[in-house]
mmCIF file of C-alpha atoms and ligand atoms in Angstrom:
data_model
loop_
_atom_site.group_PDB
_atom_site.id
_atom_site.type_symbol
_atom_site.label_atom_id
_atom_site.label_comp_id
_atom_site.label_asym_id
_atom_site.label_seq_id
_atom_site.Cartn_x
_atom_site.Cartn_y
_atom_site.Cartn_z
ATOM 1 C CA UNK A 1 0.000 0.000 0.000
ATOM 2 C CA UNK A 2 1.222 3.470 -0.855
ATOM 3 C CA UNK A 3 2.249 5.724 1.990
ATOM 4 C CA UNK A 4 0.309 8.931 2.458
ATOM 5 C CA UNK A 5 1.946 12.212 3.328
ATOM 6 C CA UNK A 6 0.595 14.379 6.123
ATOM 7 C CA UNK A 7 -0.777 17.013 3.729
ATOM 8 C CA UNK A 8 -3.012 14.416 2.051
ATOM 9 C CA UNK A 9 -5.175 14.029 5.150
ATOM 10 C CA UNK A 10 -7.995 16.166 6.550
ATOM 11 C CA UNK A 11 -6.606 17.483 9.832
ATOM 12 C CA UNK A 12 -8.918 20.295 10.910
ATOM 13 C CA UNK A 13 -9.839 19.923 14.560
ATOM 14 C CA UNK A 14 -8.062 16.563 14.763
ATOM 15 C CA UNK A 15 -5.577 15.516 17.430
ATOM 16 C CA UNK A 16 -2.450 14.775 15.395
ATOM 17 C CA UNK A 17 0.361 12.795 17.042
ATOM 18 C CA UNK A 18 3.701 13.389 15.327
ATOM 19 C CA UNK A 19 6.605 11.085 16.197
ATOM 20 C CA UNK A 20 9.574 13.400 15.697
ATOM 21 C CA UNK A 21 13.282 12.955 16.263
ATOM 22 C CA UNK A 22 14.228 15.547 18.875
ATOM 23 C CA UNK A 23 17.185 13.527 20.129
ATOM 24 C CA UNK A 24 19.415 16.613 19.970
ATOM 25 C CA UNK A 25 22.905 17.114 21.368
ATOM 26 C CA UNK A 26 23.113 19.127 24.605
ATOM 27 C CA UNK A 27 25.896 20.647 26.706
ATOM 28 C CA UNK A 28 26.473 20.025 30.445
ATOM 29 C CA UNK A 29 23.930 22.721 31.265
ATOM 30 C CA UNK A 30 21.328 20.891 29.194
ATOM 31 C CA UNK A 31 21.233 23.571 26.497
ATOM 32 C CA UNK A 32 20.572 22.425 22.942
ATOM 33 C CA UNK A 33 23.880 22.742 21.062
ATOM 34 C CA UNK A 34 22.617 21.788 17.599
ATOM 35 C CA UNK A 35 18.963 22.275 16.668
ATOM 36 C CA UNK A 36 19.182 20.769 13.147
ATOM 37 C CA UNK A 37 16.759 17.978 14.014
ATOM 38 C CA UNK A 38 14.212 20.414 15.428
ATOM 39 C CA UNK A 39 14.542 22.703 12.395
ATOM 40 C CA UNK A 40 14.116 19.754 10.030
ATOM 41 C CA UNK A 41 10.795 18.811 11.623
ATOM 42 C CA UNK A 42 9.303 22.304 11.248
ATOM 43 C CA UNK A 43 7.675 21.824 7.800
ATOM 44 C CA UNK A 44 5.582 18.907 9.072
ATOM 45 C CA UNK A 45 4.665 20.658 12.319
ATOM 46 C CA UNK A 46 3.731 23.890 10.532
ATOM 47 C CA UNK A 47 1.661 22.005 7.997
ATOM 48 C CA UNK A 48 -0.432 20.415 10.791
ATOM 49 C CA UNK A 49 -0.786 23.759 12.587
ATOM 50 C CA UNK A 50 -1.876 25.532 9.415
ATOM 51 C CA UNK A 51 -4.383 22.793 8.599
ATOM 52 C CA UNK A 52 -6.056 23.448 11.953
ATOM 53 C CA UNK A 53 -4.856 20.295 13.677
ATOM 54 C CA UNK A 54 -3.906 20.014 17.339
ATOM 55 C CA UNK A 55 -0.254 19.032 17.230
ATOM 56 C CA UNK A 56 1.010 16.507 19.773
ATOM 57 C CA UNK A 57 4.754 15.922 19.450
ATOM 58 C CA UNK A 58 6.599 12.917 20.847
ATOM 59 C CA UNK A 59 10.263 11.969 20.864
ATOM 60 C CA UNK A 60 12.959 10.205 22.795
ATOM 61 C CA UNK A 61 16.038 12.023 24.075
ATOM 62 C CA UNK A 62 19.222 10.295 25.172
ATOM 63 C CA UNK A 63 19.188 7.071 27.143
ATOM 64 C CA UNK A 64 17.201 7.528 30.340
ATOM 65 C CA UNK A 65 16.969 3.721 30.584
ATOM 66 C CA UNK A 66 13.238 3.526 31.181
ATOM 67 C CA UNK A 67 13.257 5.882 34.191
ATOM 68 C CA UNK A 68 12.131 9.449 34.671
ATOM 69 C CA UNK A 69 15.336 11.499 34.811
ATOM 70 C CA UNK A 70 15.283 15.311 34.663
ATOM 71 C CA UNK A 71 18.603 15.225 32.811
ATOM 72 C CA UNK A 72 16.762 13.822 29.810
ATOM 73 C CA UNK A 73 13.707 16.063 29.985
ATOM 74 C CA UNK A 74 12.525 17.566 26.712
ATOM 75 C CA UNK A 75 12.087 20.956 28.431
ATOM 76 C CA UNK A 76 15.063 22.582 26.606
ATOM 77 C CA UNK A 77 13.619 21.315 23.321
ATOM 78 C CA UNK A 78 10.201 22.831 24.087
ATOM 79 C CA UNK A 79 11.939 26.133 24.701
ATOM 80 C CA UNK A 80 13.929 26.038 21.453
ATOM 81 C CA UNK A 81 10.925 24.883 19.444
ATOM 82 C CA UNK A 82 8.819 27.738 20.862
ATOM 83 C CA UNK A 83 11.425 30.198 19.600
ATOM 84 C CA UNK A 84 11.614 28.573 16.174
ATOM 85 C CA UNK A 85 7.830 28.473 15.742
ATOM 86 C CA UNK A 86 7.272 31.895 17.283
ATOM 87 C CA UNK A 87 4.545 30.306 19.387
ATOM 88 C CA UNK A 88 4.549 28.825 22.857
ATOM 89 C CA UNK A 89 4.934 25.067 22.919
ATOM 90 C CA UNK A 90 3.736 23.556 26.185
ATOM 91 C CA UNK A 91 5.559 20.575 27.672
ATOM 92 C CA UNK A 92 3.361 17.806 29.075
ATOM 93 C CA UNK A 93 4.225 16.251 32.417
ATOM 94 C CA UNK A 94 4.518 12.807 30.804
ATOM 95 C CA UNK A 95 3.773 11.101 27.468
ATOM 96 C CA UNK A 96 0.746 9.081 28.619
ATOM 97 C CA UNK A 97 -1.822 9.229 31.408
ATOM 98 C CA UNK A 98 -4.821 11.138 32.640
ATOM 99 C CA UNK A 99 -3.061 14.434 33.153
ATOM 100 C CA UNK A 100 -1.834 14.379 29.545
ATOM 101 C CA UNK A 101 -5.292 13.368 28.278
ATOM 102 C CA UNK A 102 -6.761 16.385 30.066
ATOM 103 C CA UNK A 103 -4.170 18.738 28.641
ATOM 104 C CA UNK A 104 -4.895 17.481 25.120
ATOM 105 C CA UNK A 105 -8.654 17.776 25.644
ATOM 106 C CA UNK A 106 -8.115 21.470 26.377
ATOM 107 C CA UNK A 107 -6.067 22.137 23.234
ATOM 108 C CA UNK A 108 -7.313 24.518 20.551
ATOM 109 C CA UNK A 109 -6.778 24.165 16.804
ATOM 110 C CA UNK A 110 -3.269 25.204 15.790
ATOM 111 C CA UNK A 111 -1.814 24.651 19.267
ATOM 112 C CA UNK A 112 1.265 22.548 19.892
ATOM 113 C CA UNK A 113 2.015 20.269 22.840
ATOM 114 C CA UNK A 114 5.283 18.412 23.354
ATOM 115 C CA UNK A 115 5.022 15.175 25.312
ATOM 116 C CA UNK A 116 7.770 14.291 27.788
ATOM 117 C CA UNK A 117 10.517 11.805 26.824
ATOM 118 C CA UNK A 118 9.029 8.535 25.524
ATOM 119 C CA UNK A 119 11.943 6.556 26.937
ATOM 120 C CA UNK A 120 11.071 7.483 30.525
ATOM 121 C CA UNK A 121 8.923 4.366 30.101
ATOM 122 C CA UNK A 122 10.708 1.041 29.461
ATOM 123 C CA UNK A 123 7.569 -0.054 27.574
ATOM 124 C CA UNK A 124 8.455 2.276 24.689
ATOM 125 C CA UNK A 125 11.449 0.268 23.488
ATOM 126 C CA UNK A 126 9.708 -3.013 24.354
ATOM 127 C CA UNK A 127 6.881 -2.088 21.991
ATOM 128 C CA UNK A 128 4.487 -2.917 24.816
ATOM 129 C CA UNK A 129 0.868 -3.296 23.776
ATOM 130 C CA UNK A 130 -0.743 -1.474 26.719
ATOM 131 C CA UNK A 131 1.699 1.423 26.372
ATOM 132 C CA UNK A 132 1.081 1.528 22.606
ATOM 133 C CA UNK A 133 -2.672 1.720 23.229
ATOM 134 C CA UNK A 134 -2.160 4.490 25.778
ATOM 135 C CA UNK A 135 -0.210 6.520 23.221
ATOM 136 C CA UNK A 136 -2.757 5.778 20.501
ATOM 137 C CA UNK A 137 -5.613 6.968 22.735
ATOM 138 C CA UNK A 138 -4.123 10.474 22.655
ATOM 139 C CA UNK A 139 -4.792 11.053 18.959
ATOM 140 C CA UNK A 140 -6.988 10.721 15.883
ATOM 141 C CA UNK A 141 -4.159 10.793 13.348
ATOM 142 C CA UNK A 142 -0.633 9.377 13.602
ATOM 143 C CA UNK A 143 2.263 10.890 11.665
ATOM 144 C CA UNK A 144 5.833 9.599 11.685
ATOM 145 C CA UNK A 145 8.593 12.041 10.789
ATOM 146 C CA UNK A 146 11.416 10.283 12.671
ATOM 147 C CA UNK A 147 13.306 8.299 10.047
ATOM 148 C CA UNK A 148 16.276 7.801 12.397
ATOM 149 C CA UNK A 149 14.251 5.390 14.568
ATOM 150 C CA UNK A 150 12.235 3.783 11.739
ATOM 151 C CA UNK A 151 14.415 0.649 11.881
ATOM 152 C CA UNK A 152 13.242 0.033 15.439
ATOM 153 C CA UNK A 153 9.853 -1.467 16.268
ATOM 154 C CA UNK A 154 9.046 0.650 19.305
ATOM 155 C CA UNK A 155 5.642 1.623 20.679
ATOM 156 C CA UNK A 156 5.819 5.113 19.177
ATOM 157 C CA UNK A 157 7.181 3.980 15.812
ATOM 158 C CA UNK A 158 5.253 0.767 15.275
ATOM 159 C CA UNK A 159 3.036 -0.490 18.114
ATOM 160 C CA UNK A 160 0.670 2.461 18.377
ATOM 161 C CA UNK A 161 -0.003 2.571 14.622
ATOM 162 C CA UNK A 162 -2.098 -0.585 15.063
ATOM 163 C CA UNK A 163 -4.573 1.353 17.166
ATOM 164 C CA UNK A 164 -4.869 4.596 15.187
ATOM 165 C CA UNK A 165 -7.129 4.615 12.139
ATOM 166 C CA UNK A 166 -5.284 7.159 10.047
ATOM 167 C CA UNK A 167 -1.507 7.073 9.659
ATOM 168 C CA UNK A 168 0.812 9.090 7.438
ATOM 169 C CA UNK A 169 4.423 10.072 6.878
ATOM 170 C CA UNK A 170 5.780 13.532 7.614
ATOM 171 C CA UNK A 171 7.668 15.452 4.939
ATOM 172 C CA UNK A 172 11.097 14.537 6.293
ATOM 173 C CA UNK A 173 10.225 10.844 6.443
ATOM 174 C CA UNK A 174 8.782 10.964 2.929
ATOM 175 C CA UNK A 175 11.926 12.565 1.525
ATOM 176 C CA UNK A 176 14.041 9.817 3.093
ATOM 177 C CA UNK A 177 11.840 7.064 1.675
ATOM 178 C CA UNK A 178 11.693 8.567 -1.810
ATOM 179 C CA UNK A 179 15.429 9.271 -2.014
ATOM 180 C CA UNK A 180 16.491 5.869 -0.739
ATOM 181 C CA UNK A 181 13.960 4.095 -2.945
ATOM 182 C CA UNK A 182 15.371 5.964 -5.912
ATOM 183 C CA UNK A 183 18.817 4.595 -5.057
ATOM 184 C CA UNK A 184 17.493 1.058 -4.769
ATOM 185 C CA UNK A 185 14.727 0.754 -7.332
ATOM 186 C CA UNK A 186 15.732 2.646 -10.437
ATOM 187 C CA UNK A 187 19.232 4.071 -10.066
ATOM 188 C CA UNK A 188 20.903 5.673 -13.043
ATOM 189 C CA UNK A 189 24.302 4.197 -13.884
ATOM 190 C CA UNK A 190 27.216 4.398 -13.319
ATOM 191 C CA UNK A 191 26.194 3.785 -9.740
ATOM 192 C CA UNK A 192 28.985 4.191 -7.185
ATOM 193 C CA UNK A 193 28.745 3.008 -3.570
ATOM 194 C CA UNK A 194 31.350 4.484 -1.237
ATOM 195 C CA UNK A 195 31.715 2.569 1.989
ATOM 196 C CA UNK A 196 33.974 3.391 4.886
ATOM 197 C CA UNK A 197 33.983 3.456 8.662
ATOM 198 C CA UNK A 198 35.446 1.089 11.140
ATOM 199 C CA UNK A 199 34.086 -2.356 10.476
ATOM 200 C CA UNK A 200 33.263 -4.657 7.590
ATOM 201 C CA UNK A 201 30.876 -6.544 9.849
ATOM 202 C CA UNK A 202 28.638 -3.447 10.145
ATOM 203 C CA UNK A 203 28.366 -3.028 6.390
ATOM 204 C CA UNK A 204 28.177 -6.645 5.176
ATOM 205 C CA UNK A 205 24.446 -6.504 4.530
ATOM 206 C CA UNK A 206 24.723 -3.294 2.532
ATOM 207 C CA UNK A 207 27.588 -4.533 0.397
ATOM 208 C CA UNK A 208 25.744 -7.781 -0.301
ATOM 209 C CA UNK A 209 22.531 -6.043 -1.292
ATOM 210 C CA UNK A 210 24.250 -3.379 -3.364
ATOM 211 C CA UNK A 211 26.513 -5.833 -5.168
ATOM 212 C CA UNK A 212 23.688 -6.626 -7.587
ATOM 213 C CA UNK A 213 22.773 -3.005 -8.159
ATOM 214 C CA UNK A 214 25.904 -0.875 -8.324
ATOM 215 C CA UNK A 215 28.576 -0.569 -10.970
ATOM 216 C CA UNK A 216 31.371 0.360 -8.594
ATOM 217 C CA UNK A 217 32.178 -0.140 -4.910
ATOM 218 C CA UNK A 218 34.818 2.077 -3.322
ATOM 219 C CA UNK A 219 35.976 0.849 0.060
ATOM 220 C CA UNK A 220 37.925 3.091 2.442
ATOM 221 C CA UNK A 221 38.256 3.586 6.192
ATOM 222 C CA UNK A 222 39.183 0.884 8.659
ATOM 223 C CA UNK A 223 37.131 -1.733 6.826
ATOM 224 C CA UNK A 224 39.456 -1.555 3.806
ATOM 225 C CA UNK A 225 42.218 -3.357 5.729
ATOM 226 C CA UNK A 226 40.267 -6.566 6.191
ATOM 227 C CA UNK A 227 39.789 -6.627 2.392
ATOM 228 C CA UNK A 228 43.456 -5.817 1.747
ATOM 229 C CA UNK A 229 44.486 -8.529 4.155
ATOM 230 C CA UNK A 230 42.139 -10.920 2.357
ATOM 231 C CA UNK A 231 43.996 -10.056 -0.838
ATOM 232 C CA UNK A 232 47.257 -11.012 0.834
ATOM 233 C CA UNK A 233 48.719 -7.626 1.790
ATOM 234 C CA UNK A 234 50.535 -7.138 5.066
ATOM 235 C CA UNK A 235 48.655 -4.231 6.633
ATOM 236 C CA UNK A 236 50.785 -3.760 9.747
ATOM 237 C CA UNK A 237 48.795 -2.744 12.816
ATOM 238 C CA UNK A 238 45.832 -1.485 10.791
ATOM 239 C CA UNK A 239 42.341 -2.513 11.832
ATOM 240 C CA UNK A 240 41.568 -6.055 10.651
ATOM 241 C CA UNK A 241 38.579 -8.186 11.540
ATOM 242 C CA UNK A 242 40.114 -11.634 11.413
ATOM 243 C CA UNK A 243 36.730 -13.361 11.366
ATOM 244 C CA UNK A 244 35.660 -11.375 8.302
ATOM 245 C CA UNK A 245 38.668 -12.137 6.105
ATOM 246 C CA UNK A 246 37.232 -15.155 4.326
ATOM 247 C CA UNK A 247 33.875 -13.469 3.928
ATOM 248 C CA UNK A 248 35.577 -10.409 2.421
ATOM 249 C CA UNK A 249 37.428 -12.608 -0.015
ATOM 250 C CA UNK A 250 34.129 -14.246 -0.961
ATOM 251 C CA UNK A 251 32.598 -10.850 -1.654
ATOM 252 C CA UNK A 252 35.492 -9.859 -3.888
ATOM 253 C CA UNK A 253 35.056 -13.122 -5.784
ATOM 254 C CA UNK A 254 31.321 -12.654 -6.160
ATOM 255 C CA UNK A 255 31.781 -9.161 -7.486
ATOM 256 C CA UNK A 256 34.301 -10.250 -10.123
ATOM 257 C CA UNK A 257 33.214 -9.449 -13.667
ATOM 258 C CA UNK A 258 30.083 -7.714 -12.358
ATOM 259 C CA UNK A 259 31.252 -4.858 -10.180
ATOM 260 C CA UNK A 260 34.354 -2.722 -10.089
ATOM 261 C CA UNK A 261 35.504 -3.258 -6.503
ATOM 262 C CA UNK A 262 38.170 -0.704 -5.658
ATOM 263 C CA UNK A 263 40.286 -0.741 -2.534
ATOM 264 C CA UNK A 264 42.795 1.937 -1.479
ATOM 265 C CA UNK A 265 46.190 1.712 -3.167
ATOM 266 C CA UNK A 266 47.953 4.070 -0.767
ATOM 267 C CA UNK A 267 47.485 5.279 2.769
ATOM 268 C CA UNK A 268 48.423 7.743 5.446
ATOM 269 C CA UNK A 269 50.156 5.496 7.943
ATOM 270 C CA UNK A 270 51.169 6.547 11.449
ATOM 271 C CA UNK A 271 53.372 5.104 14.146
ATOM 272 C CA UNK A 272 50.320 4.982 16.401
ATOM 273 C CA UNK A 273 46.770 6.261 16.455
ATOM 274 C CA UNK A 274 47.616 9.753 17.589
ATOM 275 C CA UNK A 275 47.368 13.101 15.836
ATOM 276 C CA UNK A 276 50.954 13.891 16.960
ATOM 277 C CA UNK A 277 52.445 10.578 15.787
ATOM 278 C CA UNK A 278 54.985 10.399 12.977
ATOM 279 C CA UNK A 279 53.294 9.675 9.645
ATOM 280 C CA UNK A 280 54.036 8.824 6.053
ATOM 281 C CA UNK A 281 52.302 7.992 2.798
ATOM 282 C CA UNK A 282 52.659 4.302 1.968
ATOM 283 C CA UNK A 283 51.589 2.029 -0.868
ATOM 284 C CA UNK A 284 49.825 -1.293 -0.229
ATOM 285 C CA UNK A 285 53.026 -3.271 -0.704
ATOM 286 C CA UNK A 286 55.000 -1.089 1.686
ATOM 287 C CA UNK A 287 52.967 -0.836 4.873
ATOM 288 C CA UNK A 288 55.522 -1.047 7.717
ATOM 289 C CA UNK A 289 54.757 -3.908 10.143
ATOM 290 C CA UNK A 290 54.389 -1.711 13.239
ATOM 291 C CA UNK A 291 52.471 1.136 11.647
ATOM 292 C CA UNK A 292 48.761 1.737 11.440
ATOM 293 C CA UNK A 293 46.946 3.080 8.354
ATOM 294 C CA UNK A 294 44.531 5.814 9.331
ATOM 295 C CA UNK A 295 43.454 7.460 6.086
ATOM 296 C CA UNK A 296 43.433 6.872 2.347
ATOM 297 C CA UNK A 297 46.404 8.373 0.500
ATOM 298 C CA UNK A 298 46.498 10.926 -2.350
ATOM 299 C CA UNK A 299 46.652 8.326 -5.131
ATOM 300 C CA UNK A 300 43.517 6.657 -3.762
ATOM 301 C CA UNK A 301 41.782 10.024 -3.443
ATOM 302 C CA UNK A 302 42.478 10.596 -7.133
ATOM 303 C CA UNK A 303 41.338 7.122 -8.141
ATOM 304 C CA UNK A 304 38.134 7.303 -6.074
ATOM 305 C CA UNK A 305 37.404 10.886 -7.185
ATOM 306 C CA UNK A 306 37.559 9.878 -10.854
ATOM 307 C CA UNK A 307 34.951 7.182 -10.266
ATOM 308 C CA UNK A 308 32.803 9.628 -8.310
ATOM 309 C CA UNK A 309 33.004 12.279 -11.028
ATOM 310 C CA UNK A 310 31.692 9.904 -13.688
ATOM 311 C CA UNK A 311 28.835 8.556 -11.530
ATOM 312 C CA UNK A 312 25.133 9.209 -12.048
ATOM 313 C CA UNK A 313 24.105 7.774 -8.668
ATOM 314 C CA UNK A 314 26.190 7.819 -5.475
ATOM 315 C CA UNK A 315 25.571 6.344 -2.057
ATOM 316 C CA UNK A 316 28.113 7.146 0.648
ATOM 317 C CA UNK A 317 28.238 5.764 4.162
ATOM 318 C CA UNK A 318 31.245 5.901 6.492
ATOM 319 C CA UNK A 319 34.425 8.003 6.657
ATOM 320 C CA UNK A 320 37.573 7.157 4.674
ATOM 321 C CA UNK A 321 39.828 7.531 7.697
ATOM 322 C CA UNK A 322 39.997 8.565 11.326
ATOM 323 C CA UNK A 323 38.633 11.917 10.317
ATOM 324 C CA UNK A 324 38.099 13.047 13.914
ATOM 325 C CA UNK A 325 41.895 13.667 13.963
ATOM 326 C CA UNK A 326 42.922 16.427 11.610
ATOM 327 C CA UNK A 327 46.006 14.678 10.125
ATOM 328 C CA UNK A 328 43.809 11.753 9.053
ATOM 329 C CA UNK A 329 40.793 13.696 7.835
ATOM 330 C CA UNK A 330 41.979 14.754 4.393
ATOM 331 C CA UNK A 331 40.805 11.637 2.545
ATOM 332 C CA UNK A 332 37.272 11.945 3.900
ATOM 333 C CA UNK A 333 37.085 15.661 3.096
ATOM 334 C CA UNK A 334 38.451 15.104 -0.419
ATOM 335 C CA UNK A 335 35.756 12.482 -1.028
ATOM 336 C CA UNK A 336 33.127 14.885 0.347
ATOM 337 C CA UNK A 337 34.341 17.503 -2.138
ATOM 338 C CA UNK A 338 34.272 15.032 -5.029
ATOM 339 C CA UNK A 339 30.720 13.882 -4.202
ATOM 340 C CA UNK A 340 29.652 17.526 -3.976
ATOM 341 C CA UNK A 341 31.246 18.354 -7.319
ATOM 342 C CA UNK A 342 29.746 15.401 -9.141
ATOM 343 C CA UNK A 343 26.435 15.938 -10.915
ATOM 344 C CA UNK A 344 25.153 12.550 -9.722
ATOM 345 C CA UNK A 345 22.091 11.974 -7.565
ATOM 346 C CA UNK A 346 23.900 11.576 -4.237
ATOM 347 C CA UNK A 347 22.863 10.209 -0.875
ATOM 348 C CA UNK A 348 25.063 10.568 2.182
ATOM 349 C CA UNK A 349 24.153 8.692 5.343
ATOM 350 C CA UNK A 350 25.741 7.866 8.677
ATOM 351 C CA UNK A 351 26.728 10.363 11.348
ATOM 352 C CA UNK A 352 30.403 10.656 10.420
ATOM 353 C CA UNK A 353 30.020 11.084 6.666
ATOM 354 C CA UNK A 354 27.228 13.594 7.247
ATOM 355 C CA UNK A 355 29.455 15.475 9.701
ATOM 356 C CA UNK A 356 32.260 15.467 7.104
ATOM 357 C CA UNK A 357 29.975 16.873 4.427
ATOM 358 C CA UNK A 358 28.777 19.578 6.824
ATOM 359 C CA UNK A 359 32.306 20.426 7.964
ATOM 360 C CA UNK A 360 33.452 20.630 4.345
ATOM 361 C CA UNK A 361 30.624 23.125 3.799
ATOM 362 C CA UNK A 362 29.180 21.206 0.847
ATOM 363 C CA UNK A 363 25.939 19.873 2.362
ATOM 364 C CA UNK A 364 23.816 21.904 -0.071
ATOM 365 C CA UNK A 365 25.506 20.149 -3.011
ATOM 366 C CA UNK A 366 24.365 16.695 -1.884
ATOM 367 C CA UNK A 367 21.002 15.518 -3.231
ATOM 368 C CA UNK A 368 19.937 13.863 -0.010
ATOM 369 C CA UNK A 369 21.536 13.830 3.420
ATOM 370 C CA UNK A 370 19.971 11.057 5.405
ATOM 371 C CA UNK A 371 18.983 11.854 8.974
ATOM 372 C CA UNK A 372 19.305 8.236 10.068
ATOM 373 C CA UNK A 373 22.604 6.353 9.899
ATOM 374 C CA UNK A 374 21.431 2.925 11.055
ATOM 375 C CA UNK A 375 18.040 3.291 9.392
ATOM 376 C CA UNK A 376 19.502 4.278 6.015
ATOM 377 C CA UNK A 377 21.947 1.366 6.152
ATOM 378 C CA UNK A 378 19.144 -1.100 6.852
ATOM 379 C CA UNK A 379 17.096 0.423 4.051
ATOM 380 C CA UNK A 380 20.036 -0.011 1.673
ATOM 381 C CA UNK A 381 20.424 -3.581 2.883
ATOM 382 C CA UNK A 382 16.982 -4.143 1.406
ATOM 383 C CA UNK A 383 15.392 -4.724 4.808
ATOM 384 C CA UNK A 384 11.839 -3.670 5.551
ATOM 385 C CA UNK A 385 11.871 -1.014 8.271
ATOM 386 C CA UNK A 386 9.093 -1.526 10.849
ATOM 387 C CA UNK A 387 8.452 2.218 11.217
ATOM 388 C CA UNK A 388 7.959 2.567 7.462
ATOM 389 C CA UNK A 389 5.938 -0.609 6.964
ATOM 390 C CA UNK A 390 3.600 0.592 9.727
ATOM 391 C CA UNK A 391 2.726 3.597 7.551
ATOM 392 C CA UNK A 392 1.428 1.329 4.795
ATOM 393 C CA UNK A 393 -1.484 0.275 7.019
ATOM 394 C CA UNK A 394 -3.830 3.043 6.058
HETATM 395 P P1 AMP B 413 31.345 3.637 11.397
HETATM 396 O O1 AMP B 413 30.552 4.027 12.615
HETATM 397 O O2 AMP B 413 31.400 2.175 11.168
HETATM 398 O O3 AMP B 413 30.942 4.425 10.180
HETATM 399 O O4 AMP B 413 32.841 4.008 11.736
HETATM 400 C C1 AMP B 413 33.258 5.312 11.946
HETATM 401 C C2 AMP B 413 34.592 5.285 12.622
HETATM 402 O O5 AMP B 413 35.538 4.617 11.810
HETATM 403 C C3 AMP B 413 35.162 6.660 12.873
HETATM 404 O O6 AMP B 413 35.153 6.908 14.241
HETATM 405 C C4 AMP B 413 36.572 6.574 12.308
HETATM 406 O O7 AMP B 413 37.525 7.130 13.161
HETATM 407 C C5 AMP B 413 36.799 5.095 12.157
HETATM 408 N N1 AMP B 413 37.809 4.806 11.128
HETATM 409 C C6 AMP B 413 37.842 5.243 9.870
HETATM 410 N N2 AMP B 413 38.966 4.842 9.255
HETATM 411 C C7 AMP B 413 39.671 4.126 10.146
HETATM 412 C C8 AMP B 413 40.925 3.453 10.114
HETATM 413 N N3 AMP B 413 41.686 3.452 9.013
HETATM 414 N N4 AMP B 413 41.334 2.818 11.219
HETATM 415 C C9 AMP B 413 40.568 2.819 12.335
HETATM 416 N N5 AMP B 413 39.389 3.436 12.442
HETATM 417 C C10 AMP B 413 38.935 4.081 11.365
#
């Protein structure tokens, strides 16, 4: 069944529950240090307000471990959201219960109420039926705009949708689904997948699923060393997942003749994982036994960039090196620049690659920046995401 978007539903006078992702970073004082996630949810919230709905917002924040903890209260979010909307957003005492029911009953059209942290209740992550029904009883319409948690079957992302008659996707959620579907269903070729980050084991599913769809796979980051080891190179003290070596070799074999599978040919190696450590550029054949490779080298940047420049579709997940340390960040930033320069339809997902694209100041040149690292990976693995499937119910 096709998924409806929030603006395709009659909302006037209705109680509209929107599952948002307000899991924002905060400083020690509890102040919101980056309000991107709040800003991104504004189009959906405004659309409900303008349609005359009563907006009920719900989110998790941090890991309160199923207990009420003032440290994880959504109060700072309510404050920031009020400023952004130019309208007072009240914070409910809890996310379920009589008190909350009463507060909602008193709401006028166009008003906005933020429920308190969903994860103050352990039942949220357990997808508990009674808790799901309690959430569902608060609303007439359910909207999910939190793609980042769509791969989890929680009460607020999956359970409660069984007890609400009308469900829909928010604008942010819809953009994620449409962009990722485009990359899976009808991608234009050449189609280049760029995979990096620490571990092969985290990206196995994606590589397997994409192997039948892409023209080229570029592997960088820590995961490249398990592949290089599988090909017989001595990679020194670089990150290797011993138990993934034979699997990696199998993948390379399976891709033969079908996919161009490119691994780094040179590296920035260091004496130890430390920004101050001595470093040098080394080729695959010359990695010193006691050194650790922490970024792709200039030759690899050139090789990868050429592939990226000729692509029509690009999916990128995971940094090319330990980009948190300046001396090992150049490869990741160079790839960010190349993806930005390319005219391909590009999707960047995963916290680190998104951070790199933002830091490089090229975010506006990327077709779609996914708000959910884990969720976008599972989507690209071809898995059905419970939070998305739930929206197909009606
Ligand atoms: P992931 O969460 O799997 O995308 O991994 C991201 C992490 O991989 C980052 O914290 C990077 O520092 C790390 N990483 C990238 N390249 C390397 C490398 N060559 N060696 C060790 N860690 C790396």
